[in-house]
CSV table of C-alpha atoms in Angstrom, one decimal:
chain,number,residue,atom,x,y,z
R,1,MET,CA,-0.1,-0.1,-0.3
R,2,LEU,CA,3.2,2.5,0.4
R,3,ARG,CA,4.6,1.6,-2.8
R,4,ILE,CA,1.1,2.3,-4.4
R,5,ALA,CA,0.8,5.5,-2.4
R,6,LEU,CA,4.2,6.4,-2.8
R,7,PHE,CA,3.5,6.0,-7.0
R,8,LEU,CA,0.9,8.1,-7.3
R,9,ALA,CA,1.7,11.4,-5.4
R,10,CYS,CA,4.8,10.9,-7.9
R,11,LEU,CA,2.1,10.7,-11.1
R,12,ALA,CA,0.3,13.9,-9.8
R,13,VAL,CA,4.1,15.4,-9.9
R,14,LEU,CA,4.5,14.2,-12.8
R,15,VAL,CA,1.6,15.8,-14.6
R,16,LEU,CA,1.4,18.8,-12.5
R,17,PRO,CA,1.7,21.2,-15.3
R,18,ALA,CA,5.1,23.1,-14.4
R,19,GLN,CA,4.2,26.5,-14.1
R,20,ALA,CA,1.8,24.8,-11.3
R,21,GLN,CA,5.1,23.5,-9.7
R,22,SER,CA,6.6,26.1,-9.0
R,23,TYR,CA,3.7,28.3,-8.0
R,24,GLN,CA,3.2,25.5,-4.9
R,25,VAL,CA,7.3,26.0,-4.2
R,26,GLU,CA,6.4,29.8,-3.9
R,27,PHE,CA,2.9,29.9,-2.4
R,28,GLU,CA,4.8,28.2,0.3
R,29,ARG,CA,7.1,30.5,0.1
R,30,PHE,CA,4.0,33.6,0.7
R,31,LEU,CA,2.2,31.2,3.5
R,32,ALA,CA,5.3,31.1,5.8
R,33,THR,CA,6.9,34.5,5.4
R,34,LYS,CA,3.4,36.6,5.0
R,35,VAL,CA,0.5,35.0,5.5
R,36,VAL,CA,2.0,33.0,9.3
R,37,PRO,CA,3.4,36.8,10.3
R,38,ALA,CA,0.1,38.5,9.9
R,39,ALA,CA,-2.1,35.1,10.8
R,40,LYS,CA,-0.3,35.5,14.2
R,41,ARG,CA,-0.6,39.1,14.3
R,42,ALA,CA,-3.9,39.3,14.5
R,43,GLY,CA,-4.5,36.2,17.4
R,44,ILE,CA,-4.9,32.7,14.3
R,45,SER,CA,-3.0,30.0,16.7
R,46,ASP,CA,-0.4,28.2,16.0
R,47,LYS,CA,-3.1,25.4,15.8
R,48,THR,CA,-4.9,26.3,13.7
R,49,LEU,CA,-2.5,27.6,11.6
R,50,ARG,CA,0.0,24.3,11.1
R,51,ARG,CA,-4.2,22.6,10.4
R,52,GLU,CA,-5.4,25.1,8.2
R,53,LEU,CA,-2.4,26.0,6.4
R,54,GLY,CA,-0.5,22.7,6.2
R,55,GLY,CA,-0.8,21.1,2.1
R,56,LEU,CA,-2.1,23.7,1.1
R,57,LYS,CA,-2.5,24.3,-2.6
R,58,PRO,CA,-2.8,27.0,-4.4
R,59,ASP,CA,-6.1,26.7,-7.1
R,60,THR,CA,-4.9,28.1,-10.3
R,61,SER,CA,-8.2,27.6,-12.4
R,62,LEU,CA,-9.9,29.6,-10.7
R,63,PRO,CA,-10.4,32.8,-13.6
R,64,GLY,CA,-9.3,36.0,-13.2
R,65,LEU,CA,-4.8,35.4,-12.2
R,66,ALA,CA,-2.6,37.2,-12.2
R,67,ARG,CA,1.1,36.5,-11.5
R,68,PRO,CA,2.3,36.4,-8.1
R,69,GLY,CA,3.4,40.1,-7.4
R,70,GLN,CA,1.2,41.3,-10.0
R,71,ASP,CA,-1.4,43.5,-8.0
R,72,ASN,CA,-4.3,45.8,-9.3
R,73,VAL,CA,-4.2,45.0,-12.9
R,74,PRO,CA,-7.5,45.1,-13.8
R,75,PRO,CA,-8.5,41.7,-16.5
R,76,LYS,CA,-9.2,41.7,-19.9
R,77,VAL,CA,-12.5,39.7,-19.7
R,78,ASN,CA,-15.2,40.5,-18.0
R,79,TYR,CA,-16.3,37.6,-15.4
R,80,GLN,CA,-18.0,38.7,-13.7
R,81,ALA,CA,-22.0,39.0,-14.9
R,82,GLU,CA,-22.0,42.3,-12.7
R,83,PHE,CA,-20.0,44.0,-15.3
R,84,LYS,CA,-21.2,43.2,-18.5
R,85,ALA,CA,-23.8,45.0,-21.0
R,86,PRO,CA,-26.7,45.2,-18.9
R,87,ALA,CA,-29.7,44.5,-21.5
R,88,SER,CA,-28.6,40.2,-21.0
R,89,TYR,CA,-28.3,40.6,-16.9
R,90,PHE,CA,-32.4,42.0,-17.5
R,91,SER,CA,-33.7,38.4,-19.0
R,92,GLU,CA,-38.0,38.3,-18.5
R,93,LYS,CA,-36.8,34.6,-18.8
R,94,GLN,CA,-34.4,35.7,-14.6
R,95,PHE,CA,-37.6,36.7,-13.1
R,96,ASN,CA,-39.8,35.0,-13.9
R,97,ALA,CA,-37.7,32.5,-12.7
R,98,LEU,CA,-37.2,34.1,-9.5
R,99,VAL,CA,-40.6,36.2,-8.4
R,100,PRO,CA,-43.1,32.9,-8.2
R,101,LYS,CA,-41.0,32.2,-5.7
R,102,GLY,CA,-39.8,35.4,-3.4
R,103,ARG,CA,-43.8,36.1,-3.4
R,104,ALA,CA,-44.5,32.2,-1.9
R,105,ILE,CA,-41.1,33.3,0.9
R,106,LEU,CA,-42.4,36.3,1.5
R,107,GLN,CA,-46.2,34.2,2.9
R,108,ARG,CA,-43.6,31.9,4.5
R,109,ASP,CA,-41.1,33.9,5.8
R,110,ALA,CA,-43.9,36.3,7.0
R,111,LYS,CA,-43.8,36.5,11.0
R,112,LEU,CA,-39.2,36.3,10.6
R,113,LEU,CA,-39.1,38.9,8.1
R,114,ASP,CA,-40.5,41.5,10.6
R,115,ARG,CA,-38.7,41.5,13.0
R,116,ILE,CA,-36.4,41.4,11.0
R,117,GLU,CA,-38.4,44.7,9.9
R,118,LYS,CA,-38.9,45.7,13.1
R,119,THR,CA,-35.3,45.2,14.2
R,120,TYR,CA,-33.6,47.0,10.9
R,121,GLY,CA,-36.2,49.3,9.0
R,122,VAL,CA,-34.4,47.2,6.0
R,123,PRO,CA,-37.2,46.4,3.7
R,124,ARG,CA,-38.0,42.0,2.8
R,125,GLY,CA,-38.7,43.0,-0.5
R,126,ILE,CA,-35.0,44.3,-1.1
R,127,LEU,CA,-34.3,41.5,1.7
R,128,VAL,CA,-35.6,38.8,-0.6
R,129,ALA,CA,-34.5,40.6,-3.9
R,130,ILE,CA,-30.7,40.6,-2.6
R,131,TRP,CA,-31.1,36.7,-1.5
R,132,ALA,CA,-32.9,35.3,-4.7
R,133,ARG,CA,-29.7,37.0,-6.8
R,134,GLU,CA,-26.7,36.3,-5.1
R,135,THR,CA,-27.9,32.4,-4.2
R,136,GLY,CA,-30.9,32.0,-6.0
R,137,TYR,CA,-32.8,31.8,-1.8
R,138,GLY,CA,-29.8,28.9,-1.2
R,139,ALA,CA,-30.4,26.7,-4.1
R,140,ALA,CA,-26.7,28.0,-6.4
R,141,LYS,CA,-23.9,25.5,-5.6
R,142,LEU,CA,-20.5,26.1,-4.1
R,143,PRO,CA,-18.0,24.7,-5.9
R,144,TYR,CA,-14.9,25.7,-4.0
R,145,ASP,CA,-12.6,25.8,-0.7
R,146,ALA,CA,-13.3,28.8,0.9
R,147,LEU,CA,-8.9,28.4,2.4
R,148,THR,CA,-8.1,28.1,-0.6
R,149,VAL,CA,-10.2,30.6,-2.8
R,150,VAL,CA,-8.9,33.9,-0.3
R,151,ALA,CA,-5.2,32.6,0.3
R,152,THR,CA,-5.1,32.4,-4.4
R,153,ARG,CA,-6.9,35.1,-4.8
R,154,ALA,CA,-3.9,37.1,-1.9
R,155,PHE,CA,-1.2,34.7,-3.9
R,156,MET,CA,-1.3,36.0,-7.0
R,157,GLY,CA,-5.4,37.4,-8.1
R,158,GLN,CA,-5.7,40.6,-9.8
R,159,ARG,CA,-6.2,42.7,-5.5
R,160,GLN,CA,-4.4,40.4,-3.8
R,161,SER,CA,-3.7,43.4,-1.1
R,162,PHE,CA,-7.5,42.7,-0.5
R,163,TYR,CA,-7.6,39.2,-1.0
R,164,PHE,CA,-4.5,39.0,2.0
R,165,GLU,CA,-7.0,41.3,4.3
R,166,GLU,CA,-9.1,38.6,3.3
R,167,LEU,CA,-7.8,35.3,3.8
R,168,ILE,CA,-6.7,36.9,7.0
R,169,ALA,CA,-10.6,36.9,8.2
R,170,ALA,CA,-11.1,33.2,6.7
R,171,LEU,CA,-8.2,32.2,9.1
R,172,LYS,CA,-10.0,34.6,11.6
R,173,ILE,CA,-13.4,31.8,11.7
R,174,LEU,CA,-12.4,29.0,11.3
R,175,ASP,CA,-9.6,30.1,14.8
R,176,GLN,CA,-13.2,31.6,16.6
R,177,GLY,CA,-15.0,27.7,15.6
R,178,TYR,CA,-18.1,29.6,13.1
R,179,ILE,CA,-17.2,26.8,10.6
R,180,GLY,CA,-16.0,23.6,9.8
R,181,ARG,CA,-13.2,23.7,7.2
R,182,ALA,CA,-15.9,21.1,5.2
R,183,ALA,CA,-18.3,22.8,4.9
R,184,PHE,CA,-17.0,26.3,4.4
R,185,ARG,CA,-17.5,27.0,1.2
R,186,ALA,CA,-17.0,30.3,-1.7
R,187,SER,CA,-18.3,31.2,-4.8
R,188,TRP,CA,-15.0,31.4,-7.3
R,189,GLY,CA,-14.6,35.3,-6.7
R,190,GLY,CA,-14.4,34.0,-2.7
R,191,ALA,CA,-17.7,35.4,-1.3
R,192,LEU,CA,-19.2,33.3,1.4
R,193,GLY,CA,-22.4,31.2,1.8
R,194,GLN,CA,-26.2,32.3,1.1
R,195,PRO,CA,-26.0,35.6,1.1
R,196,GLN,CA,-22.2,36.2,-0.3
R,197,PHE,CA,-20.1,37.9,1.8
R,198,LEU,CA,-16.5,37.4,1.6
R,199,PRO,CA,-15.0,36.7,5.0
R,200,SER,CA,-14.6,40.7,6.5
R,201,SER,CA,-18.3,40.5,5.8
R,202,PHE,CA,-19.1,37.5,7.9
R,203,LEU,CA,-16.9,39.2,10.7
R,204,LYS,CA,-18.4,42.1,11.0
R,205,PHE,CA,-22.5,42.3,9.5
R,206,ALA,CA,-23.0,38.4,10.5
R,207,VAL,CA,-26.1,38.2,13.4
R,208,ASP,CA,-27.5,34.5,14.9
R,209,PHE,CA,-30.7,35.5,14.8
R,210,ASP,CA,-32.3,32.6,14.9
R,211,GLY,CA,-30.7,31.8,18.6
R,212,ASP,CA,-28.9,28.9,18.2
R,213,GLY,CA,-25.8,30.8,19.4
R,214,GLN,CA,-24.2,30.2,15.5
R,215,ARG,CA,-24.4,32.7,12.5
R,216,ASP,CA,-24.7,30.0,10.5
R,217,ILE,CA,-24.7,32.1,6.7
R,218,TRP,CA,-24.2,28.5,5.2
R,219,ARG,CA,-27.7,26.3,6.4
R,220,SER,CA,-29.7,29.2,8.9
R,221,ASP,CA,-32.5,31.1,6.4
R,222,ALA,CA,-33.3,32.7,9.5
R,223,ASP,CA,-29.5,34.7,10.6
R,224,THR,CA,-28.8,34.8,6.2
R,225,LEU,CA,-32.1,37.0,6.0
R,226,ALA,CA,-31.2,39.0,9.0
R,227,SER,CA,-26.5,38.8,8.2
R,228,ILE,CA,-28.0,41.2,5.1
R,229,ALA,CA,-29.8,43.8,6.6
R,230,ASN,CA,-27.3,44.1,9.5
R,231,TYR,CA,-25.1,44.5,6.5
R,232,LEU,CA,-27.7,47.1,4.4
R,233,LYS,CA,-28.5,49.1,7.2
R,234,SER,CA,-24.3,50.0,8.4
R,235,HIS,CA,-24.6,51.0,5.8
R,236,GLY,CA,-26.5,53.4,6.0
R,237,TRP,CA,-29.8,52.1,5.2
R,238,VAL,CA,-32.5,55.1,5.7
R,239,THR,CA,-36.0,54.1,7.1
R,240,GLY,CA,-39.1,54.5,4.9
R,241,ARG,CA,-37.8,55.1,1.6
R,242,ASP,CA,-37.2,53.6,-1.5
R,243,TRP,CA,-34.8,52.7,-3.5
R,244,GLY,CA,-35.9,54.0,-6.8
R,245,PHE,CA,-38.3,55.2,-9.7
R,246,GLU,CA,-37.7,54.7,-13.1
R,247,ILE,CA,-38.6,58.1,-15.2
R,248,VAL,CA,-38.1,59.7,-19.1
R,249,LEU,CA,-35.6,61.9,-19.1
R,250,PRO,CA,-36.6,64.2,-22.1
R,251,ALA,CA,-33.8,64.0,-25.0
R,252,HIS,CA,-33.1,68.3,-23.7
R,253,VAL,CA,-32.2,66.9,-20.1
R,254,SER,CA,-28.0,65.5,-20.6
R,255,CYS,CA,-27.2,62.5,-20.1
R,256,THR,CA,-23.8,63.8,-17.9
R,257,GLY,CA,-25.8,64.5,-15.0
R,258,GLU,CA,-25.9,61.4,-13.7
R,259,GLY,CA,-23.9,60.8,-10.6
R,260,PRO,CA,-24.6,60.5,-7.6
R,261,ASP,CA,-22.2,63.9,-6.9
R,262,ARG,CA,-24.8,65.3,-8.9
R,263,GLY,CA,-28.4,64.7,-6.8
R,264,LYS,CA,-31.1,67.2,-6.6
R,265,PRO,CA,-34.3,67.2,-5.6
R,266,ILE,CA,-36.8,65.1,-7.2
R,267,ALA,CA,-38.8,68.7,-8.0
R,268,ASP,CA,-36.5,69.9,-9.3
R,269,TRP,CA,-35.4,67.1,-11.9
R,270,ALA,CA,-39.7,67.8,-12.3
R,271,LYS,CA,-39.5,71.0,-13.6
R,272,ALA,CA,-37.3,70.0,-15.5
R,273,GLY,CA,-39.5,67.9,-17.2
R,274,VAL,CA,-38.6,64.6,-15.6
R,275,THR,CA,-41.6,62.2,-15.8
R,276,ARG,CA,-42.3,59.1,-13.3
R,277,VAL,CA,-43.0,55.9,-16.3
R,278,LYS,CA,-47.0,55.3,-16.7
R,279,ALA,CA,-48.2,59.1,-16.0
R,280,ARG,CA,-47.5,57.8,-12.4
R,281,GLU,CA,-47.0,60.8,-9.5
R,282,PHE,CA,-43.3,60.8,-7.6
R,283,PRO,CA,-44.6,59.6,-4.1
R,284,GLY,CA,-45.5,63.0,-1.5
R,285,HIS,CA,-42.3,62.4,0.3
R,286,GLU,CA,-39.7,62.1,-1.5
R,287,VAL,CA,-40.7,65.1,-3.7
R,288,PRO,CA,-38.7,67.9,-1.5
R,289,ARG,CA,-35.4,65.1,-1.1
R,290,ASP,CA,-32.6,64.1,-3.4
R,291,GLY,CA,-32.5,62.2,-6.7
R,292,PHE,CA,-29.6,60.8,-8.3
R,293,LEU,CA,-29.6,60.4,-12.4
R,294,LEU,CA,-28.7,56.5,-13.2
R,295,LEU,CA,-28.4,55.5,-16.6
R,296,PRO,CA,-26.4,52.4,-16.2
R,297,ALA,CA,-26.7,51.9,-20.3
R,298,GLY,CA,-27.0,55.3,-20.8
R,299,ARG,CA,-29.0,56.6,-23.9
R,300,TYR,CA,-29.5,52.8,-25.0
R,301,GLY,CA,-31.8,51.7,-22.0
R,302,PRO,CA,-34.7,52.9,-19.2
R,303,ALA,CA,-33.3,55.9,-17.2
R,304,PHE,CA,-34.1,56.0,-13.3
R,305,LEU,CA,-33.5,58.8,-10.6
R,306,ALA,CA,-32.3,57.0,-7.5
R,307,THR,CA,-32.0,57.8,-4.1
R,308,GLU,CA,-29.3,57.5,-1.5
R,309,ASN,CA,-30.3,53.8,-0.5
R,310,PHE,CA,-30.2,53.1,-4.0
R,311,TYR,CA,-25.9,53.5,-2.9
R,312,VAL,CA,-26.5,51.6,0.2
R,313,LEU,CA,-27.3,48.1,-2.1
R,314,LYS,CA,-24.7,49.4,-4.3
R,315,ALA,CA,-21.9,48.6,-1.0
R,316,TYR,CA,-23.5,45.7,-1.4
R,317,ASN,CA,-22.2,44.8,-5.0
R,318,GLU,CA,-20.6,47.7,-7.0
R,319,SER,CA,-21.9,47.7,-10.3
R,320,ASP,CA,-25.3,49.8,-10.5
R,321,VAL,CA,-26.3,47.2,-13.1
R,322,TYR,CA,-26.9,44.8,-9.2
R,323,ALA,CA,-28.4,47.5,-7.3
R,324,LEU,CA,-31.0,47.9,-10.1
R,325,PHE,CA,-31.5,44.2,-10.2
R,326,VAL,CA,-32.2,44.2,-6.2
R,327,GLY,CA,-34.5,47.3,-6.6
R,328,HIS,CA,-36.8,46.7,-9.5
R,329,LEU,CA,-37.6,42.4,-8.0
R,330,ALA,CA,-38.5,44.1,-4.9
R,331,ASP,CA,-40.9,45.7,-6.8
R,332,ARG,CA,-41.8,43.3,-9.1
R,333,LEU,CA,-41.9,41.0,-5.9
R,334,SER,CA,-44.6,43.2,-3.7
R,335,GLY,CA,-46.6,43.2,-7.6
R,336,GLY,CA,-44.8,45.6,-10.4
R,337,GLY,CA,-44.2,45.1,-13.6
R,338,GLY,CA,-41.1,45.2,-16.2
R,339,PHE,CA,-39.2,47.8,-17.4
R,340,ALA,CA,-41.9,50.1,-18.9
R,341,SER,CA,-38.9,51.0,-22.0
R,342,GLY,CA,-36.7,48.2,-22.9
R,343,TRP,CA,-32.7,47.5,-23.2
R,344,LYS,CA,-31.5,48.3,-26.9
R,345,ALA,CA,-27.9,46.5,-28.3
R,346,ILE,CA,-25.7,48.5,-27.3
R,347,PRO,CA,-21.6,49.0,-28.8
R,348,THR,CA,-19.4,46.4,-26.3
R,349,ALA,CA,-16.4,46.0,-25.5
R,350,THR,CA,-13.7,44.1,-23.4
R,351,ARG,CA,-12.8,45.2,-20.6
R,352,GLY,CA,-8.9,46.0,-21.7
R,353,ALA,CA,-10.2,47.9,-24.7
R,354,VAL,CA,-12.1,50.6,-21.9
R,355,ARG,CA,-9.7,50.6,-19.8
R,356,LYS,CA,-6.8,52.0,-23.1
R,357,LEU,CA,-10.4,53.7,-23.9
R,358,GLN,CA,-10.2,55.7,-20.1
R,359,LEU,CA,-6.5,56.1,-20.1
R,360,GLY,CA,-6.9,57.8,-22.8
R,361,MET,CA,-9.3,59.8,-20.7
R,362,GLU,CA,-7.7,60.6,-18.2
R,363,GLN,CA,-4.3,62.2,-20.3
R,364,GLN,CA,-6.6,64.5,-21.3
R,365,GLY,CA,-7.6,66.0,-17.6
R,366,HIS,CA,-11.0,64.0,-18.0
R,367,ASP,CA,-12.2,62.4,-13.9
R,368,VAL,CA,-13.4,58.8,-15.9
R,369,GLY,CA,-13.2,57.5,-12.2
R,370,GLY,CA,-9.8,55.9,-12.2
R,371,ALA,CA,-9.2,52.8,-15.1
R,372,ASP,CA,-10.3,49.9,-14.7
R,373,GLY,CA,-12.2,49.1,-16.8
R,374,LEU,CA,-15.3,49.7,-16.0
R,375,ILE,CA,-18.0,52.5,-18.0
R,376,GLY,CA,-19.5,53.9,-14.2
R,377,PHE,CA,-21.2,56.5,-14.0
R,378,LYS,CA,-18.5,58.9,-13.8
R,379,THR,CA,-17.1,57.4,-17.5
R,380,ARG,CA,-20.1,57.7,-19.3
R,381,ARG,CA,-20.6,60.8,-18.8
R,382,THR,CA,-17.6,61.6,-19.1
R,383,LEU,CA,-17.8,60.5,-22.8
R,384,GLY,CA,-21.4,62.5,-22.9
R,385,LEU,CA,-19.1,64.8,-21.9
R,386,LEU,CA,-17.1,64.7,-25.6
R,387,GLN,CA,-20.5,64.1,-28.1
R,388,GLU,CA,-21.5,66.8,-27.0
R,389,LYS,CA,-18.6,68.9,-27.2
R,390,ASN,CA,-17.6,67.2,-30.3
R,391,GLY,CA,-21.2,67.7,-31.7
R,392,ARG,CA,-23.5,65.3,-31.7
R,393,ALA,CA,-26.1,63.5,-29.7
R,394,ALA,CA,-25.0,62.3,-26.3
R,395,THR,CA,-25.3,58.5,-24.9
R,396,CYS,CA,-23.3,58.8,-22.5
R,397,TRP,CA,-22.3,55.0,-23.6
R,398,ILE,CA,-19.3,53.8,-26.1
R,399,ASP,CA,-19.5,54.6,-29.3
C-alpha cells in the first residue's frame, strides 16, 4: 500500500504542469513569510495555522488570476455578469423564475421578516431580492473551498492586497470555530454562504437571528436574511425611502447629469421635465428629497432617479446593474411589473479596451472614476461630455 501511495504521489507530480509546480514553491514561501506572521499578529493560533495551511495548494484554475506580485491589474475579460452590457442581465426569463418563489417566501416567512424589518428597518422585499440574486434563495451550490480561493487570490489574484486581508479574516473564522473547514464553502470569488459575504463582512455583519448560538449563513435562512439586513443598515439604509424610480428622461435633459455627486430634489428634476413612467406620481414624501440620475446603459436603456438607498445597495455589490436588479426585483415581488423602457443592443468592448479608452480620457484631464475597464457613471458622463463637445447627440456610452 505504501508503494502504491508513493507511485500515485509521483504520478501526480509528473502530470502537474511545471508552472503549477513552481507556483507551489512560491505559494508555500508566501504562506510562511507573509501569511503566518500576519495571522499571528491578528491573534490566530499556531494550531489553526498548522491545521489549515499545511498542505494548502493554490487553485490556478480560478478565473481572473494574474501572477504573483502583479497586484491591482484589471482583467481584460469581464468574468462577472454585473460588469457586462446590461441587457442580458435583466432577461425576463430570470425574473419569471425568481418572482413566484420570492412571493411564496414572503408569505411563508412573514413572521420572521416582520421581526427582521422591526429590528433593522430594511424592507423585506429588498432582503429577499438580494438572497435571490446571490444564491437563488440558497439553492445555488458553492463549489469551492473558501480558504483555497482567498489564499490563491491573495497570492496571484487581480487584487492581492485586498484578498490578503480576506485571507486573514477567513483564518479568523476558522480559528474562532464559526464553521468547520469542510462546510467552509464559497464562490470562485471567495464569497461565503447564502448572502455571499466576503470573510471580513462575515466577521463584521453576520448575526445569529435564529437563536442557536451560531452565525450560520450557510444553512440558516433566518441568519442569512438578518445578516443581509444588518449589512444594509450598517451601510446607511434610510428607513422609509424607496431605492428609486424609473423615469422618462427628456432629450433636453443631458445624460451627463448622472451620478451620486449630482443629486438634487426630485421636485427640481420634475420642473426640468422629468416624469415617472406610466404617468405615475412620485410619492409625496420623496418629492423634496434628493434624487440622483441613473443611466446604467446611457441612452441605450431605461432611466431612473435613484435615492441614497440605491447606493447602499451598491455597497453590497459595486455594480450599478446589480443594485438595480435588486431594487427592480423587490418591486416585482410586491406586485410591480417589468421595465417600461427596453434595453437596446449597445456597443460593447472588452474590459482591456475600455481601460485603454479611460487612460486616454484621463490623459486629457477627465475624471473617469479610475481606469478599471468598467463603464461606471463617471466614465459614462465623460463620454457624454466628449460627444457633446464634438457636436454629437450624447448617449453617455461608448460608440
